[in-house]
PDB file of C-alpha atoms in Angstrom:
ATOM      1  CA  UNK A 477      17.711  46.320  53.093  1.00 32.00           C
ATOM      2  CA  UNK A 478      19.667  48.777  50.942  1.00 39.00           C
ATOM      3  CA  UNK A 479      20.497  46.063  48.412  1.00 43.00           C
ATOM      4  CA  UNK A 480      16.860  44.899  48.256  1.00 43.00           C
ATOM      5  CA  UNK A 481      15.704  48.477  47.791  1.00 47.00           C
ATOM      6  CA  UNK A 482      18.184  48.984  44.934  1.00 49.00           C
ATOM      7  CA  UNK A 483      16.942  45.864  43.170  1.00 49.00           C
ATOM      8  CA  UNK A 484      13.352  47.057  43.470  1.00 81.00           C
ATOM      9  CA  UNK A 485      14.214  50.433  41.974  1.00 87.00           C
ATOM     10  CA  UNK A 486      16.061  48.763  39.105  1.00 88.00           C
ATOM     11  CA  UNK A 487      13.106  46.472  38.401  1.00 92.00           C
ATOM     12  CA  UNK A 488      10.687  49.412  38.507  1.00 92.00           C
ATOM     13  CA  UNK A 489      12.806  51.285  35.977  1.00 93.00           C
ATOM     14  CA  UNK A 490      12.903  48.213  33.738  1.00 94.00           C
ATOM     15  CA  UNK A 491       9.122  47.933  33.944  1.00 94.00           C
ATOM     16  CA  UNK A 492       8.789  51.529  32.787  1.00 94.00           C
ATOM     17  CA  UNK A 493      11.180  50.938  29.892  1.00 96.00           C
ATOM     18  CA  UNK A 494       9.365  47.754  28.851  1.00 97.00           C
ATOM     19  CA  UNK A 495       5.990  49.485  28.839  1.00 96.00           C
ATOM     20  CA  UNK A 496       7.407  52.347  26.776  1.00 96.00           C
ATOM     21  CA  UNK A 497       8.769  49.890  24.182  1.00 97.00           C
ATOM     22  CA  UNK A 498       5.527  47.919  23.978  1.00 97.00           C
ATOM     23  CA  UNK A 499       3.620  51.193  23.591  1.00 97.00           C
ATOM     24  CA  UNK A 500       5.594  51.741  20.383  1.00 95.00           C
ATOM     25  CA  UNK A 501       3.998  48.627  18.882  1.00 95.00           C
ATOM     26  CA  UNK A 502       6.772  46.090  19.472  1.00 95.00           C
ATOM     27  CA  UNK A 503       5.273  42.775  20.552  1.00 95.00           C
ATOM     28  CA  UNK A 504       7.880  39.994  20.316  1.00 95.00           C
ATOM     29  CA  UNK A 505       9.349  39.232  23.730  1.00 95.00           C
ATOM     30  CA  UNK A 506      12.682  38.374  22.138  1.00 93.00           C
ATOM     31  CA  UNK A 507      12.847  41.855  20.577  1.00 95.00           C
ATOM     32  CA  UNK A 508      11.903  43.519  23.854  1.00 96.00           C
ATOM     33  CA  UNK A 509      14.685  41.783  25.768  1.00 94.00           C
ATOM     34  CA  UNK A 510      17.162  42.525  22.977  1.00 94.00           C
ATOM     35  CA  UNK A 511      16.288  46.221  23.028  1.00 95.00           C
ATOM     36  CA  UNK A 512      16.686  46.258  26.817  1.00 95.00           C
ATOM     37  CA  UNK A 513      19.876  44.187  26.805  1.00 94.00           C
ATOM     38  CA  UNK A 514      18.415  41.598  29.200  1.00 90.00           C
ATOM     39  CA  UNK A 515      18.617  37.819  29.394  1.00 87.00           C
ATOM     40  CA  UNK A 516      18.020  34.895  31.732  1.00 88.00           C
ATOM     41  CA  UNK A 517      16.630  35.618  35.178  1.00 91.00           C
ATOM     42  CA  UNK A 518      16.414  39.362  34.595  1.00 92.00           C
ATOM     43  CA  UNK A 519      13.938  38.784  31.763  1.00 93.00           C
ATOM     44  CA  UNK A 520      11.971  36.235  33.777  1.00 93.00           C
ATOM     45  CA  UNK A 521      11.618  38.618  36.738  1.00 94.00           C
ATOM     46  CA  UNK A 522      10.587  41.496  34.510  1.00 95.00           C
ATOM     47  CA  UNK A 523       7.929  39.548  32.609  1.00 95.00           C
ATOM     48  CA  UNK A 524       6.635  37.919  35.804  1.00 94.00           C
ATOM     49  CA  UNK A 525       6.230  41.298  37.490  1.00 94.00           C
ATOM     50  CA  UNK A 526       4.543  42.881  34.468  1.00 95.00           C
ATOM     51  CA  UNK A 527       2.087  39.979  34.386  1.00 95.00           C
ATOM     52  CA  UNK A 528       1.443  40.129  38.145  1.00 93.00           C
ATOM     53  CA  UNK A 529       0.780  43.857  37.897  1.00 93.00           C
ATOM     54  CA  UNK A 530      -1.600  43.142  34.974  1.00 94.00           C
ATOM     55  CA  UNK A 531       0.269  45.541  32.707  1.00 95.00           C
ATOM     56  CA  UNK A 532       0.736  43.014  29.882  1.00 96.00           C
ATOM     57  CA  UNK A 533      -0.742  39.886  28.343  1.00 95.00           C
ATOM     58  CA  UNK A 534       1.529  37.078  27.150  1.00 94.00           C
ATOM     59  CA  UNK A 535       0.733  34.423  24.540  1.00 90.00           C
ATOM     60  CA  UNK A 536       2.935  31.614  23.268  1.00 88.00           C
ATOM     61  CA  UNK A 537       2.837  30.364  19.699  1.00 79.00           C
ATOM     62  CA  UNK A 538       4.673  27.724  17.752  1.00 66.00           C
ATOM     63  CA  UNK A 539       6.450  24.686  19.120  1.00 52.00           C
ATOM     64  CA  UNK A 540       9.954  23.382  19.704  1.00 53.00           C
ATOM     65  CA  UNK A 541      12.620  25.780  18.493  1.00 63.00           C
ATOM     66  CA  UNK A 542       9.986  27.984  16.829  1.00 62.00           C
ATOM     67  CA  UNK A 543       8.197  28.888  20.072  1.00 75.00           C
ATOM     68  CA  UNK A 544       7.745  32.631  20.561  1.00 84.00           C
ATOM     69  CA  UNK A 545       6.072  34.819  23.143  1.00 91.00           C
ATOM     70  CA  UNK A 546       3.943  37.725  21.985  1.00 94.00           C
ATOM     71  CA  UNK A 547       3.312  40.530  24.476  1.00 96.00           C
ATOM     72  CA  UNK A 548       0.701  43.259  24.396  1.00 94.00           C
ATOM     73  CA  UNK A 549      -0.298  45.983  26.816  1.00 96.00           C
ATOM     74  CA  UNK A 550      -3.514  45.543  28.780  1.00 96.00           C
ATOM     75  CA  UNK A 551      -5.840  48.492  29.289  1.00 96.00           C
ATOM     76  CA  UNK A 552      -4.082  49.043  32.612  1.00 95.00           C
ATOM     77  CA  UNK A 553      -0.737  48.914  30.829  1.00 96.00           C
ATOM     78  CA  UNK A 554      -1.891  51.514  28.311  1.00 95.00           C
ATOM     79  CA  UNK A 555      -2.969  53.824  31.117  1.00 95.00           C
ATOM     80  CA  UNK A 556       0.458  53.402  32.696  1.00 94.00           C
ATOM     81  CA  UNK A 557       2.104  54.189  29.341  1.00 96.00           C
ATOM     82  CA  UNK A 558       0.090  57.387  29.044  1.00 95.00           C
ATOM     83  CA  UNK A 559       1.147  58.357  32.553  1.00 94.00           C
ATOM     84  CA  UNK A 560       4.746  57.882  31.406  1.00 94.00           C
ATOM     85  CA  UNK A 561       4.066  60.256  28.515  1.00 94.00           C
ATOM     86  CA  UNK A 562       4.117  57.584  25.796  1.00 92.00           C
ATOM     87  CA  UNK A 563       1.858  57.776  22.745  1.00 92.00           C
ATOM     88  CA  UNK A 564       0.131  54.423  22.189  1.00 94.00           C
ATOM     89  CA  UNK A 565       0.660  52.688  18.867  1.00 94.00           C
ATOM     90  CA  UNK A 566      -1.234  49.575  17.899  1.00 93.00           C
ATOM     91  CA  UNK A 567       0.626  46.325  18.538  1.00 94.00           C
ATOM     92  CA  UNK A 568       2.169  44.864  15.382  1.00 95.00           C
ATOM     93  CA  UNK A 569       0.473  41.562  16.199  1.00 93.00           C
ATOM     94  CA  UNK A 570      -2.913  43.311  16.340  1.00 94.00           C
ATOM     95  CA  UNK A 571      -2.195  44.940  12.974  1.00 95.00           C
ATOM     96  CA  UNK A 572      -1.369  41.550  11.450  1.00 94.00           C
ATOM     97  CA  UNK A 573      -4.487  40.046  13.017  1.00 92.00           C
ATOM     98  CA  UNK A 574      -6.674  42.751  11.480  1.00 92.00           C
ATOM     99  CA  UNK A 575      -5.110  42.939   8.021  1.00 90.00           C
ATOM    100  CA  UNK A 576      -3.369  39.586   7.410  1.00 84.00           C
ATOM    101  CA  UNK A 577      -5.442  37.105   9.438  1.00 83.00           C
ATOM    102  CA  UNK A 578      -2.553  36.368  11.799  1.00 81.00           C
ATOM    103  CA  UNK A 579      -4.523  33.993  14.015  1.00 82.00           C
ATOM    104  CA  UNK A 580      -5.062  31.612  11.093  1.00 83.00           C
ATOM    105  CA  UNK A 581      -1.705  32.170   9.367  1.00 85.00           C
ATOM    106  CA  UNK A 582       0.544  32.258  12.411  1.00 85.00           C
ATOM    107  CA  UNK A 583       3.739  31.078  10.716  1.00 87.00           C
ATOM    108  CA  UNK A 584       3.539  33.929   8.264  1.00 91.00           C
ATOM    109  CA  UNK A 585       2.709  36.429  11.024  1.00 92.00           C
ATOM    110  CA  UNK A 586       5.735  35.369  13.092  1.00 91.00           C
ATOM    111  CA  UNK A 587       7.971  35.594  10.035  1.00 93.00           C
ATOM    112  CA  UNK A 588       6.766  39.166   9.464  1.00 95.00           C
ATOM    113  CA  UNK A 589       7.436  40.086  13.102  1.00 95.00           C
ATOM    114  CA  UNK A 590      10.883  38.500  13.018  1.00 94.00           C
ATOM    115  CA  UNK A 591      11.783  40.336   9.819  1.00 97.00           C
ATOM    116  CA  UNK A 592      10.595  43.604  11.366  1.00 97.00           C
ATOM    117  CA  UNK A 593      12.776  42.895  14.400  1.00 96.00           C
ATOM    118  CA  UNK A 594      15.848  42.104  12.299  1.00 97.00           C
ATOM    119  CA  UNK A 595      15.323  45.239  10.201  1.00 98.00           C
ATOM    120  CA  UNK A 596      15.094  47.465  13.287  1.00 96.00           C
ATOM    121  CA  UNK A 597      18.257  45.871  14.683  1.00 95.00           C
ATOM    122  CA  UNK A 598      20.018  47.145  11.578  1.00 96.00           C
ATOM    123  CA  UNK A 599      18.721  50.679  11.841  1.00 96.00           C
ATOM    124  CA  UNK A 600      15.778  50.473   9.446  1.00 97.00           C
ATOM    125  CA  UNK A 601      12.459  52.123  10.223  1.00 97.00           C
ATOM    126  CA  UNK A 602       9.664  49.580   9.899  1.00 97.00           C
ATOM    127  CA  UNK A 603       5.944  49.625   9.206  1.00 97.00           C
ATOM    128  CA  UNK A 604       3.978  46.370   9.224  1.00 97.00           C
ATOM    129  CA  UNK A 605       1.136  46.065   6.695  1.00 96.00           C
ATOM    130  CA  UNK A 606       1.673  49.579   5.289  1.00 95.00           C
ATOM    131  CA  UNK A 607      -1.301  51.102   3.471  1.00 93.00           C
ATOM    132  CA  UNK A 608      -0.687  51.666  -0.240  1.00 94.00           C
ATOM    133  CA  UNK A 609      -2.727  53.331  -2.949  1.00 92.00           C
ATOM    134  CA  UNK A 610      -2.804  50.261  -5.186  1.00 91.00           C
ATOM    135  CA  UNK A 611      -5.523  47.581  -5.084  1.00 89.00           C
ATOM    136  CA  UNK A 612      -3.176  44.954  -6.569  1.00 91.00           C
ATOM    137  CA  UNK A 613      -0.488  45.210  -3.892  1.00 93.00           C
ATOM    138  CA  UNK A 614      -0.612  44.293  -0.186  1.00 93.00           C
ATOM    139  CA  UNK A 615       2.971  44.537   1.129  1.00 95.00           C
ATOM    140  CA  UNK A 616       3.799  42.741   4.351  1.00 96.00           C
ATOM    141  CA  UNK A 617       6.361  45.322   5.491  1.00 98.00           C
ATOM    142  CA  UNK A 618       7.753  48.702   4.528  1.00 98.00           C
ATOM    143  CA  UNK A 619      11.357  49.394   5.554  1.00 98.00           C
ATOM    144  CA  UNK A 620      13.189  52.712   5.189  1.00 98.00           C
ATOM    145  CA  UNK A 621      16.795  53.744   5.791  1.00 97.00           C
ATOM    146  CA  UNK A 622      18.981  56.526   4.438  1.00 96.00           C
ATOM    147  CA  UNK A 623      16.314  57.576   1.954  1.00 94.00           C
ATOM    148  CA  UNK A 624      15.751  54.067   0.583  1.00 95.00           C
ATOM    149  CA  UNK A 625      12.185  52.742   0.790  1.00 96.00           C
ATOM    150  CA  UNK A 626      11.453  49.060   0.189  1.00 98.00           C
ATOM    151  CA  UNK A 627       8.114  47.261   0.260  1.00 98.00           C
ATOM    152  CA  UNK A 628       8.776  43.644   1.205  1.00 98.00           C
ATOM    153  CA  UNK A 629       6.975  40.335   0.778  1.00 96.00           C
ATOM    154  CA  UNK A 630       7.667  37.823   3.559  1.00 96.00           C
ATOM    155  CA  UNK A 631       7.418  34.369   2.009  1.00 93.00           C
ATOM    156  CA  UNK A 632       7.036  31.183   4.063  1.00 88.00           C
ATOM    157  CA  UNK A 633       6.524  28.751   1.180  1.00 74.00           C
ATOM    158  CA  UNK A 634       9.086  26.027   0.783  1.00 63.00           C
ATOM    159  CA  UNK A 635      11.234  25.742  -2.322  1.00 51.00           C
ATOM    160  CA  UNK A 636       8.788  26.868  -5.034  1.00 55.00           C
ATOM    161  CA  UNK A 637       7.495  24.193  -7.375  1.00 54.00           C
ATOM    162  CA  UNK A 638       7.631  24.639 -11.102  1.00 51.00           C
ATOM    163  CA  UNK A 639       5.022  27.256 -11.860  1.00 55.00           C
ATOM    164  CA  UNK A 640       3.508  28.423 -15.095  1.00 56.00           C
ATOM    165  CA  UNK A 641       3.672  32.156 -15.635  1.00 54.00           C
ATOM    166  CA  UNK A 642       0.348  33.824 -16.170  1.00 50.00           C
ATOM    167  CA  UNK A 643      -2.359  36.036 -14.742  1.00 48.00           C
ATOM    168  CA  UNK A 644      -4.165  33.010 -13.274  1.00 51.00           C
ATOM    169  CA  UNK A 645      -1.235  32.127 -10.984  1.00 75.00           C
ATOM    170  CA  UNK A 646      -1.614  34.115  -7.770  1.00 80.00           C
ATOM    171  CA  UNK A 647       1.959  33.457  -6.614  1.00 84.00           C
ATOM    172  CA  UNK A 648       3.443  34.621  -9.906  1.00 86.00           C
ATOM    173  CA  UNK A 649       1.101  37.584 -10.181  1.00 89.00           C
ATOM    174  CA  UNK A 650       2.225  38.814  -6.749  1.00 91.00           C
ATOM    175  CA  UNK A 651       5.756  39.390  -8.029  1.00 93.00           C
ATOM    176  CA  UNK A 652       4.569  41.034 -11.256  1.00 92.00           C
ATOM    177  CA  UNK A 653       2.482  43.427  -9.196  1.00 94.00           C
ATOM    178  CA  UNK A 654       5.233  44.127  -6.695  1.00 96.00           C
ATOM    179  CA  UNK A 655       7.699  44.956  -9.457  1.00 96.00           C
ATOM    180  CA  UNK A 656       5.234  47.171 -11.300  1.00 95.00           C
ATOM    181  CA  UNK A 657       4.526  48.990  -8.030  1.00 96.00           C
ATOM    182  CA  UNK A 658       8.117  49.764  -6.961  1.00 96.00           C
ATOM    183  CA  UNK A 659      10.253  48.746  -9.977  1.00 95.00           C
ATOM    184  CA  UNK A 660      11.937  45.915  -8.102  1.00 96.00           C
ATOM    185  CA  UNK A 661      11.041  42.827  -6.093  1.00 97.00           C
ATOM    186  CA  UNK A 662      11.981  42.360  -2.439  1.00 98.00           C
ATOM    187  CA  UNK A 663      11.524  39.151  -0.474  1.00 97.00           C
ATOM    188  CA  UNK A 664      12.370  37.712   2.929  1.00 97.00           C
ATOM    189  CA  UNK A 665      12.214  33.931   3.438  1.00 95.00           C
ATOM    190  CA  UNK A 666      12.848  31.593   6.374  1.00 93.00           C
ATOM    191  CA  UNK A 667      16.057  29.807   5.357  1.00 93.00           C
ATOM    192  CA  UNK A 668      18.942  30.073   2.851  1.00 95.00           C
ATOM    193  CA  UNK A 669      17.568  27.152   0.828  1.00 93.00           C
ATOM    194  CA  UNK A 670      14.150  28.714   0.506  1.00 92.00           C
ATOM    195  CA  UNK A 671      15.659  32.075  -0.400  1.00 95.00           C
ATOM    196  CA  UNK A 672      17.766  30.594  -3.169  1.00 94.00           C
ATOM    197  CA  UNK A 673      14.774  28.675  -4.531  1.00 91.00           C
ATOM    198  CA  UNK A 674      12.706  31.826  -4.860  1.00 93.00           C
ATOM    199  CA  UNK A 675      15.644  33.926  -6.078  1.00 94.00           C
ATOM    200  CA  UNK A 676      16.201  31.431  -8.891  1.00 92.00           C
ATOM    201  CA  UNK A 677      12.725  32.291 -10.114  1.00 91.00           C
ATOM    202  CA  UNK A 678      12.901  36.041  -9.524  1.00 93.00           C
ATOM    203  CA  UNK A 679      16.414  36.898 -10.685  1.00 93.00           C
ATOM    204  CA  UNK A 680      16.002  36.200 -14.441  1.00 92.00           C
ATOM    205  CA  UNK A 681      12.825  38.271 -14.498  1.00 92.00           C
ATOM    206  CA  UNK A 682      13.185  41.373 -12.326  1.00 95.00           C
ATOM    207  CA  UNK A 683      15.809  43.381 -10.492  1.00 95.00           C
ATOM    208  CA  UNK A 684      15.509  43.070  -6.759  1.00 97.00           C
ATOM    209  CA  UNK A 685      16.810  41.996  -3.356  1.00 97.00           C
ATOM    210  CA  UNK A 686      16.383  39.066  -0.984  1.00 98.00           C
ATOM    211  CA  UNK A 687      17.134  38.003   2.564  1.00 98.00           C
ATOM    212  CA  UNK A 688      16.264  35.212   5.005  1.00 97.00           C
ATOM    213  CA  UNK A 689      15.698  35.000   8.734  1.00 95.00           C
ATOM    214  CA  UNK A 690      18.083  32.184   9.659  1.00 95.00           C
ATOM    215  CA  UNK A 691      21.213  34.033   8.540  1.00 97.00           C
ATOM    216  CA  UNK A 692      19.981  37.385   9.888  1.00 97.00           C
ATOM    217  CA  UNK A 693      19.492  35.844  13.339  1.00 94.00           C
ATOM    218  CA  UNK A 694      22.967  34.274  13.336  1.00 95.00           C
ATOM    219  CA  UNK A 695      24.723  37.382  12.024  1.00 94.00           C
ATOM    220  CA  UNK A 696      23.227  40.471  13.707  1.00 91.00           C
ATOM    221  CA  UNK A 697      25.802  42.772  12.079  1.00 91.00           C
ATOM    222  CA  UNK A 698      25.136  41.670   8.515  1.00 95.00           C
ATOM    223  CA  UNK A 699      23.397  43.873   5.995  1.00 97.00           C
ATOM    224  CA  UNK A 700      19.643  43.423   5.960  1.00 98.00           C
ATOM    225  CA  UNK A 701      19.775  42.368   2.309  1.00 98.00           C
ATOM    226  CA  UNK A 702      21.875  39.258   1.752  1.00 97.00           C
ATOM    227  CA  UNK A 703      21.571  39.487  -2.012  1.00 96.00           C
ATOM    228  CA  UNK A 704      20.861  42.305  -4.464  1.00 96.00           C
ATOM    229  CA  UNK A 705      20.814  42.043  -8.225  1.00 96.00           C
ATOM    230  CA  UNK A 706      20.134  44.169 -11.274  1.00 93.00           C
ATOM    231  CA  UNK A 707      18.686  43.126 -14.617  1.00 74.00           C
ATOM    232  CA  UNK A 708      20.665  40.123 -15.907  1.00 67.00           C
ATOM    233  CA  UNK A 709      20.459  41.255 -19.527  1.00 59.00           C
ATOM    234  CA  UNK A 710      18.651  43.604 -21.880  1.00 44.00           C
ATOM    235  CA  UNK A 711      16.427  40.807 -23.243  1.00 42.00           C
ATOM    236  CA  UNK A 712      14.959  40.244 -19.791  1.00 47.00           C
ATOM    237  CA  UNK A 713      14.418  43.984 -19.326  1.00 47.00           C
ATOM    238  CA  UNK A 714      12.515  44.281 -22.595  1.00 41.00           C
ATOM    239  CA  UNK A 715      10.442  41.218 -21.823  1.00 46.00           C
ATOM    240  CA  UNK A 716       9.357  42.034 -18.271  1.00 45.00           C
ATOM    241  CA  UNK A 717       9.326  45.851 -18.021  1.00 43.00           C
TER     242      UNK A 717
END
């Protein structure tokens, strides 16, 4: 009886912690369990209990290796969070649904959430879909650490095809606008190959930084930015500034 009672207390405390984390806007189940240091059966019991108590909703997206669970507090869960003294922030998935059409562009939405998770793991403060006072720029994420602020585009395109520079090319114009807004480009892609493909286009044109989710997931102690570069030469600076 004592052992059973101890397990119940431990589970109750984990439920409180999980609700507090979800109230902060975190929504990926994998990030929740990472923040709580849980795995295996402990995660299964926690999620099962939260669902049975109707404190959360759970949705699965993707398939195969790219299958992820998104969690969000129910109205009952929000009431419980308030009782715990937690301010309620909008779920990052809900923000993406409202501002970036996440339901239709799910791959992009998951990439944004995964980048946000990897940035927080490395001590960066994160804001998804940050508002900016510029009609030409819609950043996916804002990250901040040690006084450095970076607006980031999360790119899920495969290796970019040959593209003609010009105002009529939306993909190209996005990078022009991002550079003009913050004086550098910043991109996160899905894989090393995709990152290098995009970097090959960006590097001769603008100073910037790049990263990708595959390497970040495999190396949790790496820097958030896997590559940074300055202007390659003065000719490029004069041409693109």
